[in-house]
XYZ file of C-alpha atoms in Angstrom:
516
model
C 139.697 -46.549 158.288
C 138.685 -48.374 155.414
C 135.645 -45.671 154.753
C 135.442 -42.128 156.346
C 133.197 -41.612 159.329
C 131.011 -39.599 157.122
C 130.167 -42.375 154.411
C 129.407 -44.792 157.488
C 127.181 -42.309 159.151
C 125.414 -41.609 155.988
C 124.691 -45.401 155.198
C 123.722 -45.827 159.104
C 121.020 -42.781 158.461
C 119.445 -44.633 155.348
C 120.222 -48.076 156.628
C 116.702 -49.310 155.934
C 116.024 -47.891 152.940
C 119.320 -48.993 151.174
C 118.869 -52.315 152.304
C 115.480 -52.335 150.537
C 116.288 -50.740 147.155
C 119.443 -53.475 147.382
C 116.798 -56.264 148.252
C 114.783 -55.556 145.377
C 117.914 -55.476 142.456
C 118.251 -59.116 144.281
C 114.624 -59.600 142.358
C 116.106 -57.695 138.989
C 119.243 -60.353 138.772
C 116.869 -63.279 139.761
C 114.985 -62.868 136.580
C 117.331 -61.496 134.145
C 119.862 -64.600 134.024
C 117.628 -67.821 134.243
C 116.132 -67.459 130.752
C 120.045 -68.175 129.495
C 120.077 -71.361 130.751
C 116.901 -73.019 130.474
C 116.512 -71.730 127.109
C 116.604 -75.051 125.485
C 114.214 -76.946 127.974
C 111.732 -74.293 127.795
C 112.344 -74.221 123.680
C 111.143 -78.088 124.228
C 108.078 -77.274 126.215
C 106.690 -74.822 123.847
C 107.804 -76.736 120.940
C 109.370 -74.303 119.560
C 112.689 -73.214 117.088
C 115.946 -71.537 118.853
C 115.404 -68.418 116.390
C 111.200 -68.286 117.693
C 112.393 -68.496 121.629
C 115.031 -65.696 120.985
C 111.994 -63.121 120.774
C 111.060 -64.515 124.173
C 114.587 -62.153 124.908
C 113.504 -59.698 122.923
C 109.980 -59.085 124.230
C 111.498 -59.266 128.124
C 114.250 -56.335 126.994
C 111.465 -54.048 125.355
C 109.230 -54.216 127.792
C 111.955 -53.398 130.561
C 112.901 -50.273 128.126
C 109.500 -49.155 128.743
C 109.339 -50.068 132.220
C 112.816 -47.806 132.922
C 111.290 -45.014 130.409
C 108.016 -44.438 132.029
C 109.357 -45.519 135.732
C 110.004 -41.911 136.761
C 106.392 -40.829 137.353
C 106.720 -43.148 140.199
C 109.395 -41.441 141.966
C 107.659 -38.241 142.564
C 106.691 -39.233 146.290
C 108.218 -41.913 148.376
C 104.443 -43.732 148.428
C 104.441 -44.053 144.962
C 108.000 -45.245 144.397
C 107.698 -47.998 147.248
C 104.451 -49.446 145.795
C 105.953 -49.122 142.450
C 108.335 -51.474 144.083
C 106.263 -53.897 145.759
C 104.232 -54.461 143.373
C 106.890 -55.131 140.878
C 108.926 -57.176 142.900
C 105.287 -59.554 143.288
C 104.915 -59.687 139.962
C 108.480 -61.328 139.575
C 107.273 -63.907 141.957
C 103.889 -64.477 139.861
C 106.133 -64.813 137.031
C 108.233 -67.144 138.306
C 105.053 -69.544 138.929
C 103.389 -69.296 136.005
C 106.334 -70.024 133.845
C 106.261 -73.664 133.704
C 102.309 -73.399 132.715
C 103.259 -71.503 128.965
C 102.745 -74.504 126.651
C 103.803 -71.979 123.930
C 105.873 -69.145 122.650
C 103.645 -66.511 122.295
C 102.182 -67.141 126.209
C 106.192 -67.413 127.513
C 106.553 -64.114 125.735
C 103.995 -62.279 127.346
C 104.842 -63.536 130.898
C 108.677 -62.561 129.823
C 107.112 -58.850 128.976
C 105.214 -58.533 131.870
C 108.476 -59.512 134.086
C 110.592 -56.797 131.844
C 108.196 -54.118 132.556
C 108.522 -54.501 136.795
C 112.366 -54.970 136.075
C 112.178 -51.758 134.109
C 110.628 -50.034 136.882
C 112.868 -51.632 139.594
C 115.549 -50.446 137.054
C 115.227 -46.803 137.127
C 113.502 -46.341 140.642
C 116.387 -47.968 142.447
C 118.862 -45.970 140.817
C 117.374 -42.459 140.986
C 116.067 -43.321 144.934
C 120.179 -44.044 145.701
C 121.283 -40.752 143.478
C 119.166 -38.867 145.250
C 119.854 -40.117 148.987
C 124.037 -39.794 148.436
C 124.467 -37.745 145.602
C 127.930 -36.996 145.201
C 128.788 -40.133 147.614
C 126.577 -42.863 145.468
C 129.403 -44.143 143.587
C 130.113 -46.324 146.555
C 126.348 -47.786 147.066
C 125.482 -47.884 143.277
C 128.146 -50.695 143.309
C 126.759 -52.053 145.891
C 123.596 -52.181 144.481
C 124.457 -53.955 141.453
C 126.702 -56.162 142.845
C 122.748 -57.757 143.814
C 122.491 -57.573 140.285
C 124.997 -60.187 139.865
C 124.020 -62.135 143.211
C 120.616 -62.593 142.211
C 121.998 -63.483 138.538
C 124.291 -66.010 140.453
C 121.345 -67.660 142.683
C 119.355 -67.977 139.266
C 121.554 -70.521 137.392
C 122.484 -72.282 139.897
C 119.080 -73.229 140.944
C 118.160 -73.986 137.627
C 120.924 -76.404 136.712
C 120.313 -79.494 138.808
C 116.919 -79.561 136.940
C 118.104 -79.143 133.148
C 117.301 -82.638 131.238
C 120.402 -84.456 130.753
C 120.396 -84.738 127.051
C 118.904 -81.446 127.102
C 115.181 -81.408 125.836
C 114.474 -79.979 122.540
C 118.362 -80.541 122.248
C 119.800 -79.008 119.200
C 122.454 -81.452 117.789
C 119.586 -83.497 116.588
C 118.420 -87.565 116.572
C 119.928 -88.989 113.675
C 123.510 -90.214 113.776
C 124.119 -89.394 110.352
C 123.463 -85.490 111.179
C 125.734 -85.979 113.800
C 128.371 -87.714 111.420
C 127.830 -84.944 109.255
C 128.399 -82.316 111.808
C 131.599 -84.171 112.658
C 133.135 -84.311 108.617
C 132.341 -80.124 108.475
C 134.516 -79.592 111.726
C 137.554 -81.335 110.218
C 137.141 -79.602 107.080
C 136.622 -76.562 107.992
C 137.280 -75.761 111.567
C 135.864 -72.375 111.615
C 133.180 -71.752 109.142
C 129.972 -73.390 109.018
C 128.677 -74.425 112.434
C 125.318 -73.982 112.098
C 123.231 -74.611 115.400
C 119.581 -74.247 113.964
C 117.346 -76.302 116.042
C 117.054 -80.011 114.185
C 114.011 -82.692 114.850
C 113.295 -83.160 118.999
C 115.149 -86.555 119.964
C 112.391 -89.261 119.901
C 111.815 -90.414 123.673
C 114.132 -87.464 125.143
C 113.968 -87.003 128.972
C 111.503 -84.960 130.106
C 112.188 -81.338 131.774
C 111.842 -80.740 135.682
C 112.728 -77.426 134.890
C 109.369 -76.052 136.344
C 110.611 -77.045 139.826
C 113.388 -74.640 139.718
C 111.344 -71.449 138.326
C 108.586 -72.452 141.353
C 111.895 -72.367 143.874
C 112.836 -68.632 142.383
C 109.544 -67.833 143.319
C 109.564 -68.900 146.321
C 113.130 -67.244 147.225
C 112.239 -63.811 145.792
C 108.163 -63.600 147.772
C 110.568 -61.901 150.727
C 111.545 -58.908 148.533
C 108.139 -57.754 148.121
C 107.760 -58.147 152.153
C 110.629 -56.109 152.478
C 109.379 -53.357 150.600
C 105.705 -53.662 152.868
C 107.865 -53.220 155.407
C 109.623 -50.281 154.883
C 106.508 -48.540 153.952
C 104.874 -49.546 157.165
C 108.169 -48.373 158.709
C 107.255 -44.483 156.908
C 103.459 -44.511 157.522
C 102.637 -45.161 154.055
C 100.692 -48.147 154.308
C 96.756 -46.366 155.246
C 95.099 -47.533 158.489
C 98.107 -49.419 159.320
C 100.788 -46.571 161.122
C 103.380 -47.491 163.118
C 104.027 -46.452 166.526
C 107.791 -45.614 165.533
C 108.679 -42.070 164.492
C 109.288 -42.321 159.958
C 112.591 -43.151 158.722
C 114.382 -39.571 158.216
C 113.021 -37.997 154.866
C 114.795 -37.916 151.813
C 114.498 -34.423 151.490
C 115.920 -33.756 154.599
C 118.878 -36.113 153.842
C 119.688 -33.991 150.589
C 119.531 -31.220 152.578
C 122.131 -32.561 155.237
C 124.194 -34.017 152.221
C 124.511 -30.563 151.203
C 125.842 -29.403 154.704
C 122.379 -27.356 154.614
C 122.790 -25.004 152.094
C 119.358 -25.295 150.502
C 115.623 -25.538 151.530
C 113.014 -28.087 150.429
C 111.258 -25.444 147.790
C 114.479 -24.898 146.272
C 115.209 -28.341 146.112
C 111.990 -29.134 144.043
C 112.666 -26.119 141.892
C 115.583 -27.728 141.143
C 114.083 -30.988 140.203
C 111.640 -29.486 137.997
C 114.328 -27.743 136.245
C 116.225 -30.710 135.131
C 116.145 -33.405 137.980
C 115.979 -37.209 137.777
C 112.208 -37.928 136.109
C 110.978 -40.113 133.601
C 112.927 -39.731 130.097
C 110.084 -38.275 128.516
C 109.545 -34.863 130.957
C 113.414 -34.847 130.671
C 112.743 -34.370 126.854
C 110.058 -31.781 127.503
C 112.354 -29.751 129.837
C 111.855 -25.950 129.053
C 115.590 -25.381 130.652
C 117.240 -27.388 127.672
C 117.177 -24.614 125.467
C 119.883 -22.997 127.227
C 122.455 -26.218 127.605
C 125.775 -26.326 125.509
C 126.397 -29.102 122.916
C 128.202 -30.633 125.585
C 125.467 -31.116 127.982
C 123.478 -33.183 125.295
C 126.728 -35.388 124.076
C 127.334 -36.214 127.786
C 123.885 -38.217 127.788
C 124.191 -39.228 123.934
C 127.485 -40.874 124.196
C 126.997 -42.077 128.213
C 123.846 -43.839 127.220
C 125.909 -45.265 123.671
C 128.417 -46.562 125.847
C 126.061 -48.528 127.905
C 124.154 -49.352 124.825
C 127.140 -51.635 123.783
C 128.305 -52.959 127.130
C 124.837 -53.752 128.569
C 124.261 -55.561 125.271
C 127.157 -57.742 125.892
C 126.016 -58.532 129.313
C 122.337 -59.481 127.996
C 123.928 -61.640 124.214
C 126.645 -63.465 126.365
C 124.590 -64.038 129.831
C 121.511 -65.160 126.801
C 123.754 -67.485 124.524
C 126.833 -68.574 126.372
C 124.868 -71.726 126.999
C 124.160 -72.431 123.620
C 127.171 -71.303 122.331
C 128.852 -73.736 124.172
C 126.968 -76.924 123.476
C 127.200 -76.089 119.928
C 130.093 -77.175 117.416
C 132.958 -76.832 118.053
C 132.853 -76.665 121.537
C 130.222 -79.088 121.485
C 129.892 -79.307 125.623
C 127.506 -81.378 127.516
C 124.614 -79.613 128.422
C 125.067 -80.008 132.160
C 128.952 -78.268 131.893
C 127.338 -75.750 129.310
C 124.861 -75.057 131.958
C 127.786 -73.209 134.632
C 128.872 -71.084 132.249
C 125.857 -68.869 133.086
C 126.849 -69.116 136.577
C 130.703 -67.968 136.299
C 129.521 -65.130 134.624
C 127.027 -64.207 137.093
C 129.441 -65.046 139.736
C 132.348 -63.265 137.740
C 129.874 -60.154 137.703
C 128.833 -60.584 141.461
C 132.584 -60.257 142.250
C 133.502 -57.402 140.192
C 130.925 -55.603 141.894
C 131.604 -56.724 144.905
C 135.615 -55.408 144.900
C 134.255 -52.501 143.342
C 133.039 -50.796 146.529
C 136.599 -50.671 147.751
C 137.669 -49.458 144.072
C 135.545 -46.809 143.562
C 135.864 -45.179 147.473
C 139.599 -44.923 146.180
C 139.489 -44.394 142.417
C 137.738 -41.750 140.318
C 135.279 -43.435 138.043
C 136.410 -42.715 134.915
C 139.883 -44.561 135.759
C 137.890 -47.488 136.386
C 136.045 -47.195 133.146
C 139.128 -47.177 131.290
C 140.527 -50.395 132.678
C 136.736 -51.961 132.336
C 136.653 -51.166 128.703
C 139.748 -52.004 128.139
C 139.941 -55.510 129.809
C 136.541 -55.965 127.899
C 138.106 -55.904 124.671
C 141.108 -57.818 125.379
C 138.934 -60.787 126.966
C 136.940 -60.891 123.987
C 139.119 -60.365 121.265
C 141.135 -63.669 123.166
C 137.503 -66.088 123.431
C 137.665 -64.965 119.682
C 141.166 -66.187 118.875
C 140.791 -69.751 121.302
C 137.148 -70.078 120.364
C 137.835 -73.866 120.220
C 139.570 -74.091 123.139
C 137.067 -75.485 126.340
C 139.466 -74.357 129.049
C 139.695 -70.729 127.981
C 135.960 -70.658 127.134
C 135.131 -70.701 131.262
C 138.453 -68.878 131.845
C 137.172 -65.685 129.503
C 133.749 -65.897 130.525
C 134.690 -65.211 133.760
C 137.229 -62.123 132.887
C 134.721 -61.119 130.448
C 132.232 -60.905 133.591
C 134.664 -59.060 136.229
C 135.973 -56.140 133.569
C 131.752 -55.754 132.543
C 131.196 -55.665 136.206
C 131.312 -52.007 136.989
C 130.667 -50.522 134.398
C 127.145 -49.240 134.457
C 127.346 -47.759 137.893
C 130.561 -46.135 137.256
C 129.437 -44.295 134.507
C 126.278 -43.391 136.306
C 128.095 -42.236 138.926
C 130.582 -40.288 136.393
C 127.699 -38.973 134.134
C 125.450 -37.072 137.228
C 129.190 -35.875 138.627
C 129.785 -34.134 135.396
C 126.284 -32.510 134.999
C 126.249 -31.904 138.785
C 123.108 -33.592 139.538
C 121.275 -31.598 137.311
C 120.687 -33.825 134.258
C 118.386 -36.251 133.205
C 121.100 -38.912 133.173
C 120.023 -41.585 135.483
C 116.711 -41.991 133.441
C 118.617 -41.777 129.722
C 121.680 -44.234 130.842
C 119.115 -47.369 132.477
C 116.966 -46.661 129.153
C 119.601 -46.805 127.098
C 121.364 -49.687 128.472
C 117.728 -51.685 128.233
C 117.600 -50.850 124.832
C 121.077 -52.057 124.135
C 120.215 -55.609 125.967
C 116.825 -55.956 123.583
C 118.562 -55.062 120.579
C 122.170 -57.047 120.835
C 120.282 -60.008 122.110
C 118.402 -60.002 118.805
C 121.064 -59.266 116.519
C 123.310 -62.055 118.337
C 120.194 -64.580 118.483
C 120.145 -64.200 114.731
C 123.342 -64.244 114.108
C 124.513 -67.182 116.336
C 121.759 -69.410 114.168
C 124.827 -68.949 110.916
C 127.358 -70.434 112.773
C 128.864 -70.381 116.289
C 132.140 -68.466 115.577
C 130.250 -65.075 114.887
C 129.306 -65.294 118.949
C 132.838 -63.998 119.620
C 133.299 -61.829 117.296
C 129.760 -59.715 117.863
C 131.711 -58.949 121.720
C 134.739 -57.886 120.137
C 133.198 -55.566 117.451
C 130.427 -54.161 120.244
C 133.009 -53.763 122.737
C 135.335 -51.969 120.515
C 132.619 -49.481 119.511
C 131.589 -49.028 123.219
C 135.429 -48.178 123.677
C 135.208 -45.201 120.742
C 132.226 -43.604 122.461
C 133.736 -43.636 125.858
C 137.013 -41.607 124.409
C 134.141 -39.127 122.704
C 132.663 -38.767 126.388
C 135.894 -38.180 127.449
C 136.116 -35.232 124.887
C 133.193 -33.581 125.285
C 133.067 -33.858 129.153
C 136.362 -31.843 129.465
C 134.142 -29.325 127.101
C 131.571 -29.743 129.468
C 134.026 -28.404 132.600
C 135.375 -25.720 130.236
C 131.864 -24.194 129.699
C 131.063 -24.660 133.418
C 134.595 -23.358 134.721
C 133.517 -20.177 131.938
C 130.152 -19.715 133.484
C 131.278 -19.352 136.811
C 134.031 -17.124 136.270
C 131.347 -15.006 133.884
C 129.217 -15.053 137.462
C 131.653 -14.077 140.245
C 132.540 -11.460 137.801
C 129.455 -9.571 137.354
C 129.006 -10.221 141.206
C 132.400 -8.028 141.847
C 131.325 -4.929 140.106
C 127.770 -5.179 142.442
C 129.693 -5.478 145.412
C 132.169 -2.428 144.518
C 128.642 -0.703 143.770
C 127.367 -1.425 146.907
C 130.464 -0.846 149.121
C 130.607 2.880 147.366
C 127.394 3.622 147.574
C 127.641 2.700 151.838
C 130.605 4.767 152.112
C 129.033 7.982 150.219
C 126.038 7.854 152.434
C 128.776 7.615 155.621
C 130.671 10.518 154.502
C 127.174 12.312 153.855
C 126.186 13.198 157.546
C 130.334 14.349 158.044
C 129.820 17.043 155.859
C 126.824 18.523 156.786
């Protein structure tokens, strides 16, 4: 069979509750990847620069770094983490709706937080719900779950790109033909250097933007998600005065406990996760047990959350300025074309994820990493090389998409194999790879306004350190198994002694009565 018996009877158990925390990512991807697209039309309808709208990025991606931070409080009881993620989900909707209605930066910005704070909380809860449900068998549904990621990424563009003005609104290459002469005479003397894309003067009688229609359609599309999650909590008797006649869904607890072929009860089990399980980053900081970890322990979530750092910042830079990357010198594409490049990364990422269920039931994570990273570099290093070259643009946007694919829930599900489930890595990794999508989507927003060229070459230098501090976590995770392999021997060994102890002592008080 394609999957064991046991992976199909566990998804069959949770069936409804997967489903839902899969529903929801649909919501995460929805908003994440329209912003890259639209970018210039909504720069037009607040009347605003390209270097003012990039902190529209920047205050969605701190605001979801908050959201994953603080998310864990929610998790501590299944009420709180489904209403966590219904009311999120709604807000994404509201969003969505009130989008066209900012008539200026500061008002997009604030909508954009409020939208990164649910996603944040989507973010973590999702993950740590599925971590806890399979455990040592989530590698298989964390791909799954971001492969809605990259669905809901994919639905996004392509909704917004039959409404994206034609000449693009607010469009960058400016009114005058003599700035477009002049544009013309710098890219046959110097092919390379100098292609500056800061926003010039608003073309006199440009067409205007139907863009709203598109962000009231997302809305529309993603009001189910919310439903979903209403329904699953009227499904558990969560919802008060409203109880269903059906018997709950079986409880999470009880799944760990059948996940661990019932070797512990449900007060051991929270003992557990007080003593280092999956809550919010800052009671993981707090943790009383930490004084006791190796090195090792804290370099695992260090250079796991530095890795993501890098490659989630990709994502967020490319999936934010791919569009304006391309319409700029010397690609210089129209802005309809420009406007699928969003989409074959989405759909590049959508795929990846998608073949990655069957890869990672048959391959160990950290293989998969490997190739990911690897194929990362290579992609960009080659968009760097043919940066001028159209064809090869769409062709490495979409490898750059399928080799960033996996890699956040492989290395989630690597990360919690290594600590055993005991760590705090689920919260550290989706905080740290928020933080890396705020921060590279600043630095490459700023940069990109000197001239197109350094767009490439940010991916090649972030992916190449995201490479270094994936061979570190290689390092210090075999330290890791040394110190846990020395542990355990240290353990059965003082054990031995107490059993010799104990056997003795039995046979003395046997030979006792014999010689009376």
């Amino acid at each position: 069979m394609f999957l064991d018996e046991r992976i199909v009877t566990l998804f069959k158990r949770n069936a409804h509750h997967t489903l839902t925390y899969w529903s929801v990512f649909f919501s995460f991807g929805l908003c994440i990847a329209f912003l890259g697209p639209t970018i210039l039309d909504l720069q037009c309808q607040t009347n605003s620069t390209l270097s003012e709208i990039t902190w529209v990025f920047f205050a969605q991606q701190f605001c979801l770094l908050i959201g994953s931070s603080v998310a864990g409080v929610f998790k501590k009881t299944l009420f709180r983490a489904l209403s966590a993620l219904f009311v999120s989900a709604l807000t994404i909707s509201i969003i969505f709706a009130i989008i066209p209605v900012c008539n200026n930066v500061l008002m997009l910005a604030i909508a954009m937080a409020v939208s990164g704070f649910a996603m944040g909380i989507i973010d973590t809860i999702a993950n740590i719900q599925l971590v806890t449900i399979y455990q040592r068998d989530s590698a298989v549904f964390l791909q799954a779950l971001h492969f809605f990621i990259g669905f809901g990424a994919l639905v996004s563009p392509l909704i917004a790109d039959p409404f994206l003005s034609e000449t693009g609104c607010g469009n960058h290459t400016g009114n005058a033909t003599e700035t477009t002469d002049h544009l013309r005479n710098m890219l046959k003397n110097s092919p390379i250097a100098g292609h500056d894309i800061t926003q010039l003067p608003h073309p006199e009688g440009g067409e205007e933007s139907n863009v709203h229609y598109a962000f009231w359609i997302m809305a529309l599309i993603n009001l189910p998600v919310p439903l979903a999650v209403l329904f699953l909590m009227y499904r558990e008797q969560l919802i008060p005065f409203c109880t269903s006649k059906t018997p709950p869904l079986l409880d999470k607890d009880e799944l760990a406990m059948e996940n661990q072929q019932g070797a512990e009860s449900k007060d051991v089990e929270e003992k557990e996760h007080e003593a280092g399980g999956h809550g919010d980053i800052f009671s993981c900081c707090r943790n009383d047990n930490l004084s006791g970890m190796p090195v090792s322990f804290f370099m695992i979530h260090i250079l796991g959350g530095g890795v993501l750092f890098m490659t989630d910042g990709i994502v967020g830079a490319y999936a934010g300025f791919v569009y304006t990357y391309g319409v700029s010198p010397p690609l210089s594409l129209p802005n309809k074309t420009a406007g699928y490049l969003a989409s074959i990364f989405w759909a590049a990422i959508t795929v990846g994820r998608l073949l990655s269920i069957p890869l990672a039931y048959r391959f160990q994570p950290v293989r998969l990493l490997m190739f990911s990273l690897a194929g990362a570099i290579v992609t960009c290093l080659m968009l760097l090389i043919f940066y001028d070259n159209r064809p090869f643009l769409f062709a490495g946007t979409g490898l750059c998409g399928l080799f960033l694919s996996c890699i956040f829930p492989c290395m989630l599900a690597y990360t919690e194999d290594i600590l055993d489930y005991q760590g705090c890595a689920t919260s550290v990794l989706v905080t740290s790879a928020g933080m890396g999508e705020m921060v590279m989507q600043v630095v490459v927003g700023s940069i990109i306004q000197k001239g197109s060229y350094s767009f490439p070459l940010c991916g090649v230098v972030i992916a190449c350190i995201g490479f270094i501090l994936f061979i570190a976590l290689l390092l210090f995770s075999r330290m890791h198994q040394n110190y846990l392999t020395g542990t355990s021997k240290k353990s059965t060994m003082v054990e031995e002694p107490e059993t010799e102890q104990n056997g003795s002592a039995k046979t003395e008080q046997k030979e006792e009565p014999e010689s009376s």
